Coordinates of C-alpha atoms in Angstrom, one line a residue:
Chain I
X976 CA -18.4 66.4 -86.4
X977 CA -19.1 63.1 -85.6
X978 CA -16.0 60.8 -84.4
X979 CA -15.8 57.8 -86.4
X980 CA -17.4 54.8 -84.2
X981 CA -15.2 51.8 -83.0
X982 CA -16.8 48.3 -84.5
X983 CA -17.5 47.2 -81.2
X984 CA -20.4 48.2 -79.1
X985 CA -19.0 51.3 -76.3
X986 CA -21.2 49.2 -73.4
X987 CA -22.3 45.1 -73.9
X988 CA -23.8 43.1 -71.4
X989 CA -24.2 39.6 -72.2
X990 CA -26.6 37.2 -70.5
X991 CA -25.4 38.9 -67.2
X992 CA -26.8 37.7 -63.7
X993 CA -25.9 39.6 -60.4
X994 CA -27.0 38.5 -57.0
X995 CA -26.3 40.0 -53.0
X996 CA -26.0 36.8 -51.8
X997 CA -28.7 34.3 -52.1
X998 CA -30.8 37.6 -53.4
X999 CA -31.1 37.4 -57.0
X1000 CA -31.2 41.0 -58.7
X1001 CA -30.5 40.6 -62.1
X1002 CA -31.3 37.2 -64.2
X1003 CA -29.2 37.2 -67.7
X1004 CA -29.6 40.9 -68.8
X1005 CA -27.9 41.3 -72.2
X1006 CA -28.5 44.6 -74.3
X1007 CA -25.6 47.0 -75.9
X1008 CA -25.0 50.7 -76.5
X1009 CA -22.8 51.5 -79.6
X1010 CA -20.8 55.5 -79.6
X1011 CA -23.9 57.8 -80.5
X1012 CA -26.4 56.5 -79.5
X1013 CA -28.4 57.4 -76.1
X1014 CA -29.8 54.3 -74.2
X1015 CA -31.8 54.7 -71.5
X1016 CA -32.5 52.5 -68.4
X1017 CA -35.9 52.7 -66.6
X1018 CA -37.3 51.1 -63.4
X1019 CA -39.1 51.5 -60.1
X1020 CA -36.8 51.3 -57.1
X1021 CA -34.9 48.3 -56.3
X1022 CA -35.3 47.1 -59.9
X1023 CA -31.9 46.4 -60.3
X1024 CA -30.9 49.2 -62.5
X1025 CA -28.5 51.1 -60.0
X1026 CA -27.1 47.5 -59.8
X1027 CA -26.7 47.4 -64.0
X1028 CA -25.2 50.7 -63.5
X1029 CA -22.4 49.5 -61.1
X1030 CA -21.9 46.0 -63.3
X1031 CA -21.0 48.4 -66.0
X1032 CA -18.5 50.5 -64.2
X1033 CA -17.0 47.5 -62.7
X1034 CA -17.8 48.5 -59.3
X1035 CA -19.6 45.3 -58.5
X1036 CA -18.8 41.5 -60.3
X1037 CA -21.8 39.7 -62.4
X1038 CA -22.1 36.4 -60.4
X1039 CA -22.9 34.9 -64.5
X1040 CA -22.4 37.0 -67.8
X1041 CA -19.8 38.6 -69.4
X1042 CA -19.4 42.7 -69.3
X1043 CA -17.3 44.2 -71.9
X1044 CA -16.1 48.1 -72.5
X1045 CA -15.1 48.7 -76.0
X1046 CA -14.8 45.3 -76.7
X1047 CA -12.8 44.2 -74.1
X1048 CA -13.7 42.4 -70.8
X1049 CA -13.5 44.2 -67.7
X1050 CA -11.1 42.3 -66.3
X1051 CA -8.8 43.7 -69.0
X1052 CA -9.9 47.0 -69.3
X1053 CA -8.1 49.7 -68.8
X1054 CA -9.0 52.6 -70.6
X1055 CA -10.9 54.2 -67.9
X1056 CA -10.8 57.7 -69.7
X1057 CA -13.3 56.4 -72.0
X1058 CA -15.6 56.1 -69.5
X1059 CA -17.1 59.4 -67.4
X1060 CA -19.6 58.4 -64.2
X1061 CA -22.0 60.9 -63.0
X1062 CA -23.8 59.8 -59.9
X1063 CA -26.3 61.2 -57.8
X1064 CA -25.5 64.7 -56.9
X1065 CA -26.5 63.6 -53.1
X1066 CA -23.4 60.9 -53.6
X1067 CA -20.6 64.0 -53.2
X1068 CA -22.8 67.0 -50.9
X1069 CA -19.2 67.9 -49.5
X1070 CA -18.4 68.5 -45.9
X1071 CA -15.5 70.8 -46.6
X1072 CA -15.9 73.9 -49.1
X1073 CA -15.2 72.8 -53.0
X1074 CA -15.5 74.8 -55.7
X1075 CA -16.7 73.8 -58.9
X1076 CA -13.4 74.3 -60.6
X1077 CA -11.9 71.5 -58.4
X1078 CA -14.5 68.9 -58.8
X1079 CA -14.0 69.1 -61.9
X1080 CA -10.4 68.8 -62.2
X1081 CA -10.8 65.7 -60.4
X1082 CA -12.3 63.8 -63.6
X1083 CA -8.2 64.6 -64.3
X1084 CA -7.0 62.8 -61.1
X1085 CA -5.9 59.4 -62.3
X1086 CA -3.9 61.1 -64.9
X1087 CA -2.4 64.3 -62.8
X1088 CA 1.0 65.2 -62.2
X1089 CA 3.3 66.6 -59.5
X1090 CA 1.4 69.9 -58.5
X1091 CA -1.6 69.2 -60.3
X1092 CA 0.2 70.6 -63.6
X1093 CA -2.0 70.0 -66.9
X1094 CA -1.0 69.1 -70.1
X1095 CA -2.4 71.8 -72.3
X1096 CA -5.1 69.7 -74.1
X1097 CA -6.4 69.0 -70.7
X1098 CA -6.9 73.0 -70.1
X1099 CA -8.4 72.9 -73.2
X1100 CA -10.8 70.3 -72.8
X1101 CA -12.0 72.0 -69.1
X1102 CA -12.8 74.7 -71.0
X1103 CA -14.8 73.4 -73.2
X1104 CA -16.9 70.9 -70.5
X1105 CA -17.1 74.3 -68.5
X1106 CA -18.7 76.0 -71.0
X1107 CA -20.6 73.7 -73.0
X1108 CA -22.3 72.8 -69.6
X1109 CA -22.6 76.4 -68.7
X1110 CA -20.5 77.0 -65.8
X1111 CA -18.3 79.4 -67.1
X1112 CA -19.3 82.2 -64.2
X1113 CA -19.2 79.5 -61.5
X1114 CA -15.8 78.5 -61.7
X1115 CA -14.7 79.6 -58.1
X1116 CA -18.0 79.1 -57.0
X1117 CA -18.3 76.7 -53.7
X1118 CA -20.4 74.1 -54.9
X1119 CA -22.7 74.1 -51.7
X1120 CA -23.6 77.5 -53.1
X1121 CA -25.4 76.2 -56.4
X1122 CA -28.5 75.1 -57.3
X1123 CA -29.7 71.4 -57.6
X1124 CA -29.2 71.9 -61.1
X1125 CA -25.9 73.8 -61.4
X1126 CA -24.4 71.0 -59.5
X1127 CA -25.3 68.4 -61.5
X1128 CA -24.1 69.8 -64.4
X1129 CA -20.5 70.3 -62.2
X1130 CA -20.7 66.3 -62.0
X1131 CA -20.8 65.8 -65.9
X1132 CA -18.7 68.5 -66.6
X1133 CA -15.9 66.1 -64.0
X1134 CA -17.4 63.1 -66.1
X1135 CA -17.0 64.8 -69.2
X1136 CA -12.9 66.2 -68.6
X1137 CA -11.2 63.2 -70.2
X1138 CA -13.2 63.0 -73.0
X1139 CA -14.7 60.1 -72.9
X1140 CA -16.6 57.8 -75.2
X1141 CA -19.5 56.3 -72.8
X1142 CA -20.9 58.4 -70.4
X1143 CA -23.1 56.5 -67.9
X1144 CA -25.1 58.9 -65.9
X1145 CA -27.4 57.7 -62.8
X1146 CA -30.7 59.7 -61.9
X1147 CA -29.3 62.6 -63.8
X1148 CA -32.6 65.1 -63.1
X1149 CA -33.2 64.1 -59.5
X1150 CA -33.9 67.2 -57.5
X1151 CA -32.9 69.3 -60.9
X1152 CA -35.9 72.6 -61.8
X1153 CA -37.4 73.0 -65.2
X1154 CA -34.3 75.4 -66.6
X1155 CA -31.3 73.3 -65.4
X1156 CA -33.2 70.0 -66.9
X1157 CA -33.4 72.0 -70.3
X1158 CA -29.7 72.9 -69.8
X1159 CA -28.8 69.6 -69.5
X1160 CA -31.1 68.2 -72.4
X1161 CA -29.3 70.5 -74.5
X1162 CA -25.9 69.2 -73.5
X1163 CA -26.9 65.9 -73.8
X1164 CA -27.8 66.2 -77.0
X1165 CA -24.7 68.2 -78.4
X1166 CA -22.6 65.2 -76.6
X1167 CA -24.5 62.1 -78.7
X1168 CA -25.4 64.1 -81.8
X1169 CA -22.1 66.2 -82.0
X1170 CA -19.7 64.6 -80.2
X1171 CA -20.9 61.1 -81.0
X1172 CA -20.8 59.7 -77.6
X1173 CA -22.6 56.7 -76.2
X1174 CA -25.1 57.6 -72.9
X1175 CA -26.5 55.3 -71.3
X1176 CA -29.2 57.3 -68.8
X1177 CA -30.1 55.3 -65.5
X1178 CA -33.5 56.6 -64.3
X1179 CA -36.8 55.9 -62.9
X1180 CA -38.4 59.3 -64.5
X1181 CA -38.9 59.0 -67.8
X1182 CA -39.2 63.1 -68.7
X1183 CA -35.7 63.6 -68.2
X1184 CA -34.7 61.4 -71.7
X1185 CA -37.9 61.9 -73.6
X1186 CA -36.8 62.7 -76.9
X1187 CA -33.3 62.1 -76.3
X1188 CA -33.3 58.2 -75.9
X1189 CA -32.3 55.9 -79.3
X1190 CA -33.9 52.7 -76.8
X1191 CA -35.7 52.7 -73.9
X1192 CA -35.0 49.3 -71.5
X1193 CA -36.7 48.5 -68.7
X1194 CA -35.4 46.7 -66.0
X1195 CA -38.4 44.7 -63.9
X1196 CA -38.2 41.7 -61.7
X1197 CA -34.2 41.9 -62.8
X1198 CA -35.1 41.4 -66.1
X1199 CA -34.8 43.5 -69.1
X1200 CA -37.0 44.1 -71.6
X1201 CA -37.4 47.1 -74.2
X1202 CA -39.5 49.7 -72.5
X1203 CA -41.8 52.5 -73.7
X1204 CA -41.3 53.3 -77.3
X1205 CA -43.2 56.8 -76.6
X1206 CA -40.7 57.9 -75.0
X1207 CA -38.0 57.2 -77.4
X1208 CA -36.9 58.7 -79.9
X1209 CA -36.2 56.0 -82.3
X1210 CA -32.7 53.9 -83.0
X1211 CA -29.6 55.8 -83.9
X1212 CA -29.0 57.5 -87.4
X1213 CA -32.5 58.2 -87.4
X1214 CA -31.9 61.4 -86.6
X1215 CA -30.1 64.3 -87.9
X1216 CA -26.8 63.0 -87.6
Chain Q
X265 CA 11.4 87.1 -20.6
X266 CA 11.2 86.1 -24.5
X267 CA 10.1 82.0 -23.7
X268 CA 11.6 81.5 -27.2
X269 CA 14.6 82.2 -25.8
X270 CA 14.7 79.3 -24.0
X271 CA 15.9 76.2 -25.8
X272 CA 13.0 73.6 -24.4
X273 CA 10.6 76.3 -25.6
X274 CA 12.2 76.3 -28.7
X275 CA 12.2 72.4 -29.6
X276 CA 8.3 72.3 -28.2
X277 CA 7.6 75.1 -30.6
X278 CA 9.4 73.3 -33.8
X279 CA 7.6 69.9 -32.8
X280 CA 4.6 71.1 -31.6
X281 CA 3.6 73.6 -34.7
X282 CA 4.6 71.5 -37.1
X283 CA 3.1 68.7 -36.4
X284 CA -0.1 71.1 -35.8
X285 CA 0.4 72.8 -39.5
X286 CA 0.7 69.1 -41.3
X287 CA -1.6 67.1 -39.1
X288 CA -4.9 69.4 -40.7
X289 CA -3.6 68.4 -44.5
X290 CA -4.4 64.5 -43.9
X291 CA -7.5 65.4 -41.9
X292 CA -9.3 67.0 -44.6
X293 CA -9.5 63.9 -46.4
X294 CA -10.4 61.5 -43.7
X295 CA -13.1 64.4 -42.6
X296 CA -14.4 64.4 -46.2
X297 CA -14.5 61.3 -46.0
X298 CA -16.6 61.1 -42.8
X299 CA -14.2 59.2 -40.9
X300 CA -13.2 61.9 -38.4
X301 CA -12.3 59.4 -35.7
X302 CA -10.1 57.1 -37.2
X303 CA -7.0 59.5 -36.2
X304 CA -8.3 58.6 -32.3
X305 CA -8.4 55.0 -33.2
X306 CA -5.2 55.2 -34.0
X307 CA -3.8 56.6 -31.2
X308 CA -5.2 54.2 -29.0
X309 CA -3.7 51.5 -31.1
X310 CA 0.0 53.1 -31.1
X311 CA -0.2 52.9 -27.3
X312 CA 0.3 49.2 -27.9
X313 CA 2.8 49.6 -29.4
X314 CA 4.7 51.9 -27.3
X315 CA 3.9 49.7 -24.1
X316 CA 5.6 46.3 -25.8
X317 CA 8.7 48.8 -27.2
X318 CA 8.9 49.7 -23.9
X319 CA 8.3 46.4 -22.6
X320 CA 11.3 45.1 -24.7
X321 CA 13.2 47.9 -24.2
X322 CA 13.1 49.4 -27.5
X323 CA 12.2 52.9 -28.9
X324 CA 8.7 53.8 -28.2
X325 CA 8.2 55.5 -31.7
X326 CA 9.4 52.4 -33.5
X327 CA 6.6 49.9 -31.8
X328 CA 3.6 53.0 -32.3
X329 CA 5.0 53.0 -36.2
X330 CA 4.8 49.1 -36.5
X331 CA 1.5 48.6 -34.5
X332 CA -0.3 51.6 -36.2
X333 CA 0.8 50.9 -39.8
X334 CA -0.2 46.7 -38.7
X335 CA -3.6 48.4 -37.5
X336 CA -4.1 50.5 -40.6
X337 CA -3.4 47.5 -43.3
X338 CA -5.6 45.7 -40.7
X339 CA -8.5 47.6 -41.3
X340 CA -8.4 48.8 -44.5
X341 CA -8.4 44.9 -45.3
X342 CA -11.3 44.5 -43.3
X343 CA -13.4 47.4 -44.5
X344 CA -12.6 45.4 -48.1
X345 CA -14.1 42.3 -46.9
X346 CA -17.1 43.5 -45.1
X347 CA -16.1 43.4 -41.9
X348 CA -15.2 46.5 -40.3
X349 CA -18.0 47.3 -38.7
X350 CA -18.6 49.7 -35.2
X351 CA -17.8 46.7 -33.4
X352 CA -15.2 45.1 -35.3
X353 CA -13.1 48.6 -35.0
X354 CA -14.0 49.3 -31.8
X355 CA -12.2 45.6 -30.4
X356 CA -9.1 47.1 -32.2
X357 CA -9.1 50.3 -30.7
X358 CA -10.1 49.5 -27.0
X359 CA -7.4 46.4 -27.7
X360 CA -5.1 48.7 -28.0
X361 CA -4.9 51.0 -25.1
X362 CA -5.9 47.9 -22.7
X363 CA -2.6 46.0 -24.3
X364 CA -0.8 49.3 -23.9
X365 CA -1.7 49.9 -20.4
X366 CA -1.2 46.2 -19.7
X367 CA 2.8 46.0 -21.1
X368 CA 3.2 49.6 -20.0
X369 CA 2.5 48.8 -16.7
X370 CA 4.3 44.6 -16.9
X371 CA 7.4 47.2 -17.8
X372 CA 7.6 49.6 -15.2
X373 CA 6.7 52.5 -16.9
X374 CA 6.1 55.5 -14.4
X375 CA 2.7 57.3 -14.9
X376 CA 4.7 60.7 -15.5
X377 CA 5.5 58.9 -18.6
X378 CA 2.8 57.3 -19.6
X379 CA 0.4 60.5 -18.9
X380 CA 3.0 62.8 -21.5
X381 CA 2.6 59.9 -24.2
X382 CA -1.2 60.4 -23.6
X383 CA -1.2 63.9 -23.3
X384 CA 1.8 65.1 -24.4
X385 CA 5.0 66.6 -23.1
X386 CA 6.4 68.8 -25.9
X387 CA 8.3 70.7 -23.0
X388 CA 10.7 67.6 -22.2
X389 CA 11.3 66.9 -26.0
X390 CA 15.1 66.5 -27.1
X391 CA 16.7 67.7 -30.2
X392 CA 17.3 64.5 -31.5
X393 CA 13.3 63.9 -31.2
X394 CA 12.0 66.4 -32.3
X395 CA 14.4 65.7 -35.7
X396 CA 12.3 62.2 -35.6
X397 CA 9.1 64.5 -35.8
X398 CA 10.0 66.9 -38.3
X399 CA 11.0 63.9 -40.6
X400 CA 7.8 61.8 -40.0
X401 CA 5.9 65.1 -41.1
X402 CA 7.7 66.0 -43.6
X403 CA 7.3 62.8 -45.1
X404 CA 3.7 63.0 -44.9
X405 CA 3.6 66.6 -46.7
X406 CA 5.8 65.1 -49.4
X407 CA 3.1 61.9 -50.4
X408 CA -0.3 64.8 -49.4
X409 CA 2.1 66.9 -52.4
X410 CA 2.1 63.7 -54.7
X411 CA -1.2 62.5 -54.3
X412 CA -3.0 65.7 -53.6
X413 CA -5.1 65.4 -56.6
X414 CA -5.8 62.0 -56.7
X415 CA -6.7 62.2 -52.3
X416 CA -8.9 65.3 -53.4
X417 CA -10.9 62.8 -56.1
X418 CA -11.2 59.9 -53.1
X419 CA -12.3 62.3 -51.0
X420 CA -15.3 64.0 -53.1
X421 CA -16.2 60.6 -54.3
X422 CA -14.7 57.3 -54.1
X423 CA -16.8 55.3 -56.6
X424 CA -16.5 58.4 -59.1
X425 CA -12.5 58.4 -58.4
X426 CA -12.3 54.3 -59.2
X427 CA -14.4 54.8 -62.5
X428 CA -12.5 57.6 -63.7
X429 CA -9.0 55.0 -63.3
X430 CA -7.8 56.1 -59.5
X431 CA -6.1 52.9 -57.9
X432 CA -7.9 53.8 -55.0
X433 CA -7.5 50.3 -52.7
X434 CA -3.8 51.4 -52.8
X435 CA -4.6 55.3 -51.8
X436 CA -6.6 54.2 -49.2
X437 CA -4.1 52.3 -47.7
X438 CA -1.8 55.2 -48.3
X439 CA -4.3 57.8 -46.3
X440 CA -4.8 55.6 -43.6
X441 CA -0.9 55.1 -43.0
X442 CA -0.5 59.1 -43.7
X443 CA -2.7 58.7 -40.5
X444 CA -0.8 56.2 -38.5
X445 CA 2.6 58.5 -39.5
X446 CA 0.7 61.7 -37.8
X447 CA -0.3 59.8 -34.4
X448 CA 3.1 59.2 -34.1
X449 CA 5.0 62.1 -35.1
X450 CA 2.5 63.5 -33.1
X451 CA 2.6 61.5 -30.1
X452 CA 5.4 62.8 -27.5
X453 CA 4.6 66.4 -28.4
X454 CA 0.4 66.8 -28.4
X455 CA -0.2 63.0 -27.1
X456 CA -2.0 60.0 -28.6
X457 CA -4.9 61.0 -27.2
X458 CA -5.1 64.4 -28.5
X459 CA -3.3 64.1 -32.0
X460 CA -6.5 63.0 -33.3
X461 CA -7.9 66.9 -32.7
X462 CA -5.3 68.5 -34.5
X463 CA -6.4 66.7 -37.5
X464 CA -10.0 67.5 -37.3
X465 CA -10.7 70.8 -35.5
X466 CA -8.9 73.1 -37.4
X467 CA -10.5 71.5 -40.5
X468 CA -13.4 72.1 -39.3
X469 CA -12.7 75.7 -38.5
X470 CA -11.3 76.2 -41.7
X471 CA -14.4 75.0 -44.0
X472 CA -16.2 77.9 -42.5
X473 CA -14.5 80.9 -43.9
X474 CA -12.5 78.8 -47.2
X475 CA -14.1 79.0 -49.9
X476 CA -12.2 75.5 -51.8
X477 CA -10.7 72.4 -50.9
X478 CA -6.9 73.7 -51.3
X479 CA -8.0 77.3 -49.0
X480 CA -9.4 75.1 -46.3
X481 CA -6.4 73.0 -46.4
X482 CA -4.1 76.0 -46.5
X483 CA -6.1 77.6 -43.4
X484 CA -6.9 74.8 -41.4
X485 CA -2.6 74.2 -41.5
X486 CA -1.9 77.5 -40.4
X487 CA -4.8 77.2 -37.9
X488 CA -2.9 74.3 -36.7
X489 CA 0.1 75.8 -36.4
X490 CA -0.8 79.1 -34.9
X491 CA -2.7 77.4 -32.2
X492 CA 0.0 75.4 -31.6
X493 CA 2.4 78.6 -30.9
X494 CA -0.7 80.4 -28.5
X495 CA -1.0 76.9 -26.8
X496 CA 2.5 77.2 -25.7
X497 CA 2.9 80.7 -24.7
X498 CA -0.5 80.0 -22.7
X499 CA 1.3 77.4 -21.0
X500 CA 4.3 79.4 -20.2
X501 CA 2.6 82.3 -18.6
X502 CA -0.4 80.7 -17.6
X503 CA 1.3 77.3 -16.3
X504 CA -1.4 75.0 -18.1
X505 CA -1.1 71.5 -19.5
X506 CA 0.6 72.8 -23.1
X507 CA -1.4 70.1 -25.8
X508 CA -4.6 70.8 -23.6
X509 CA -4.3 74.2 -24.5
X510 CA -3.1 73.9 -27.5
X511 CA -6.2 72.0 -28.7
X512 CA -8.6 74.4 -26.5
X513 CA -7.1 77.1 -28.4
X514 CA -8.0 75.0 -31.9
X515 CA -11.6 74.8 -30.8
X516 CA -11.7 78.7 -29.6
X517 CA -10.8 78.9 -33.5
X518 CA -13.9 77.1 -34.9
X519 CA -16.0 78.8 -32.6
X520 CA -15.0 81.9 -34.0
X521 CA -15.0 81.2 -37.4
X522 CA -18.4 79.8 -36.9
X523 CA -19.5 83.3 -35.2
X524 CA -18.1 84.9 -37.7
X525 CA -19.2 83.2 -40.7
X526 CA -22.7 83.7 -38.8
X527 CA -22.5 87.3 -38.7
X528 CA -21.2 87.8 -42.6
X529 CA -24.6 85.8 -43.2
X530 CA -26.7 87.5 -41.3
X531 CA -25.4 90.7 -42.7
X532 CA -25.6 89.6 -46.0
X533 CA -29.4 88.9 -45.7
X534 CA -30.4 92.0 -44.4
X535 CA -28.1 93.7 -46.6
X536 CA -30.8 91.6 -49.7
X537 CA -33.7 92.2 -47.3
X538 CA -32.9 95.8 -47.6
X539 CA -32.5 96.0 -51.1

């Protein structure tokens, strides 16, 4: 079932500029991403788009623009459950030994208490990112042990724990074979389609969303402008929702 | 002759393993977190402290508590603003011992002295210090209990930690003074120079036979603390330097755990080559 959709957009970015230093990156990007629908984000290297990415997660400041979560600023946002991250999967290649179960878990973190007790709805909903993402037989796995692919899907599973609303996922298929991209396709599509979640899907390789995407932007010369259509899949509600 | 029976034995073996059991639980962060030096850093920068404290005439563990929680607000600041670079950090370290040496000396300090707060002298320890130690570490297992699952989410990934609503300025501040509380819990028994291994070497030995975060912490302690117990019998019997051995003992560890983690591979691919 679908949940019902919030008037405001999940992700909006209005007339946003970002610069490192005297470097301009971005130059007023505006574009939005309402619950269920999948946007994705092109570009070649240095583009800007990691940079877009970070904007929206608040991890860097727009030097002009406004960037609002769920209607609010970021300034005064502080639903950060609504929100899942997944990065690159070279961002955490641990040192120590980690198993799966335990990266996961630490989507929970901000929200944990004394002894890393859960609430019951929070066993609940590991199970089901653990087995909609199809970890269940890798639980106690270390995760230096799994493939490209079985790893990344242990970093949206952790994005996925709290249940979130907007799920912003950066070069999601880099270094990922044939099967684990079809895994993930599928569970991308359950999560916008089913779940009614926004995604917004930060990547230079097109294949990964092809069919998935509502809108394809593409982010050139720190600009955006709508990319490919071919490789969309048309706007949201088009499809069998 | 039991050496436990005798009572400087006895405090050296409270201080000494359990600062060696709870050093290993903050190192696994700052070792995830590729910042296996900062624990030496540290050190360096608490000998400042102890030389003014004993410049002034106060307790030594007071001035290596205020200098190393000044040095750890210091640079966490600093690495927030850009600016703690190699060089940056290095000024602040090498500051340290030269200002420690430099009021150490101004005061009168005998080298005796100044060599155990290096090197440590866990055989000279009095009751009422090692009571000083066992509080400083068990105040640091207390906040690794708290924050364990929020240190565990820094330490996999700190941008991923902040998104998903982690204050983590604030639990990086924390780490680094869980850090500054080690070196100096640790500093009269194993010595500011050679705390800094007891957080990272049995880590290290640790990650090669645990197979999750919480084993390897759970290992790596008792690692700690078992070396910490061989270090001084081989001090007793063998009349060595007790932290040296105590940290050579650590190391003998990892080498072993890295032999044997080589072996159960090596088995384990002929065992598949073999069908």
């Amino acid at each position: 079932m679908v949940a019902p959709r919030s008037v405001a957009p999940a992700l909006e970015l209005v007339a946003v500029s970002f610069a490192y230093g005297r470097v301009p990156v971005l130059r007023e990007v505006s574009l939005s991403v309402a619950e269920g629908e999948f946007l994705a984000v092109v570009g070649g290297n240095g583009s800007g788009k990691t940079t877009l990415m970070k904007l929206s997660l608040s991890l860097l400041r727009p030097t002009a623009g406004h960037v609002r979560l769920f209607g609010s600023d970021l300034d005064g946002f502080r639903r950060w459950d609504k929100v899942g991250y997944v990065p690159q999967r070279a961002v955490t290649a641990p040192t120590l030994p980690v198993s799966v179960d335990e990266v996961v878990t630490s989507g929970l973190a901000a929200r944990a208490r004394l002894f890393n007790r859960r609430r019951c709805e929070e066993a609940e909903r590991i199970e089901h990112v653990v087995e909609l993402l199809g970890l269940v037989g890798h639980r106690r796995s270390r995760m230096a042990e799994l493939s490209g692919g079985q790893q990344q899907r242990a970093l949206i599973a952790r994005a996925l724990v709290t249940a979130p609303r907007l799920l912003i996922m950066d070069e999601p298929t880099a270094g990922v074979d044939a099967d684990a991209r079809g895994v993930l396709r599928g569970s991308l599509e359950h999560l916008v389609s089913v779940e009614g979640m926004a995604v917004v899907y930060v990547s230079h390789d097109p294949e990964g969303f092809a069919g998935l995407a509502h809108r394809v932007v593409e982010i050139e010369g720190g600009r955006a402008h709508a990319g490919d259509r071919s490789a969309a899949r048309g706007p949201a509600g088009a499809d069998a929702r | 002759m039991n050496p436990f029976e005798l009572e400087f034995m006895q405090r050296a073996f409270v201080a000494t393993a359990v600062i060696a059991a709870v050093a290993p639980l903050v190192g696994s962060f700052i070792v995830q977190r590729g910042q296996s030096l900062v624990g030496d850093g540290m050190g360096h920068v608490a000998f400042a402290g102890v030389g003014l404290a004993l410049l002034i005439g106060t307790d030594p563990v007071v001035g290596a508590l205020a200098f190393t929680a000044l040095a750890g607000v210091l640079l966490v600041r600093m690495g927030r603003a850009g600016l703690a670079g190699d060089l940056a950090i290095a000024l602040i370290f090498y500051g340290g011992i030269a200002v420690g040496y430099l009021f150490s000396a101004r005061a009168g300090a005998g080298q005796t002295r100044l060599v155990g707060l290096l090197f440590g002298s866990p055989l000279n320890l009095t009751w009422p210090e090692v009571g000083v130690i066992v509080a400083l570490a068990l105040a640091v297992v207390v906040v690794t209990v708290v924050l364990y699952p929020k240190l565990v989410a820094l330490a996999l990934d700190e941008q991923a930690a902040r998104v998903a609503g982690v204050a983590t300025d604030r639990l990086v501040m924390a780490l680094t003074l869980m850090v500054a509380l080690v070196v100096v819990a640790g500093m009269s028994s194993i010595g500011l120079l050679l705390i800094s291994a007891m957080m990272v070497v049995p880590v290290a030995a640790a990650a090669q036979v645990a197979s999750s975060y919480r084993s390897t912490l759970l290992l790596a302690s008792a690692i700690g603390a078992t070396s910490a117990a061989a270090g001084l019998l081989a001090s007793f019997y063998g009349d060595y330097a007790p932290a040296s051995a105590i940290v050579l003992i650590a190391i003998a560890c990892y080498l072993a755990a890295t032999g044997w983690r080589s072996l159960v591979r090596r088995i384990s691919s002929t065992a598949v080559a073999g069908g």
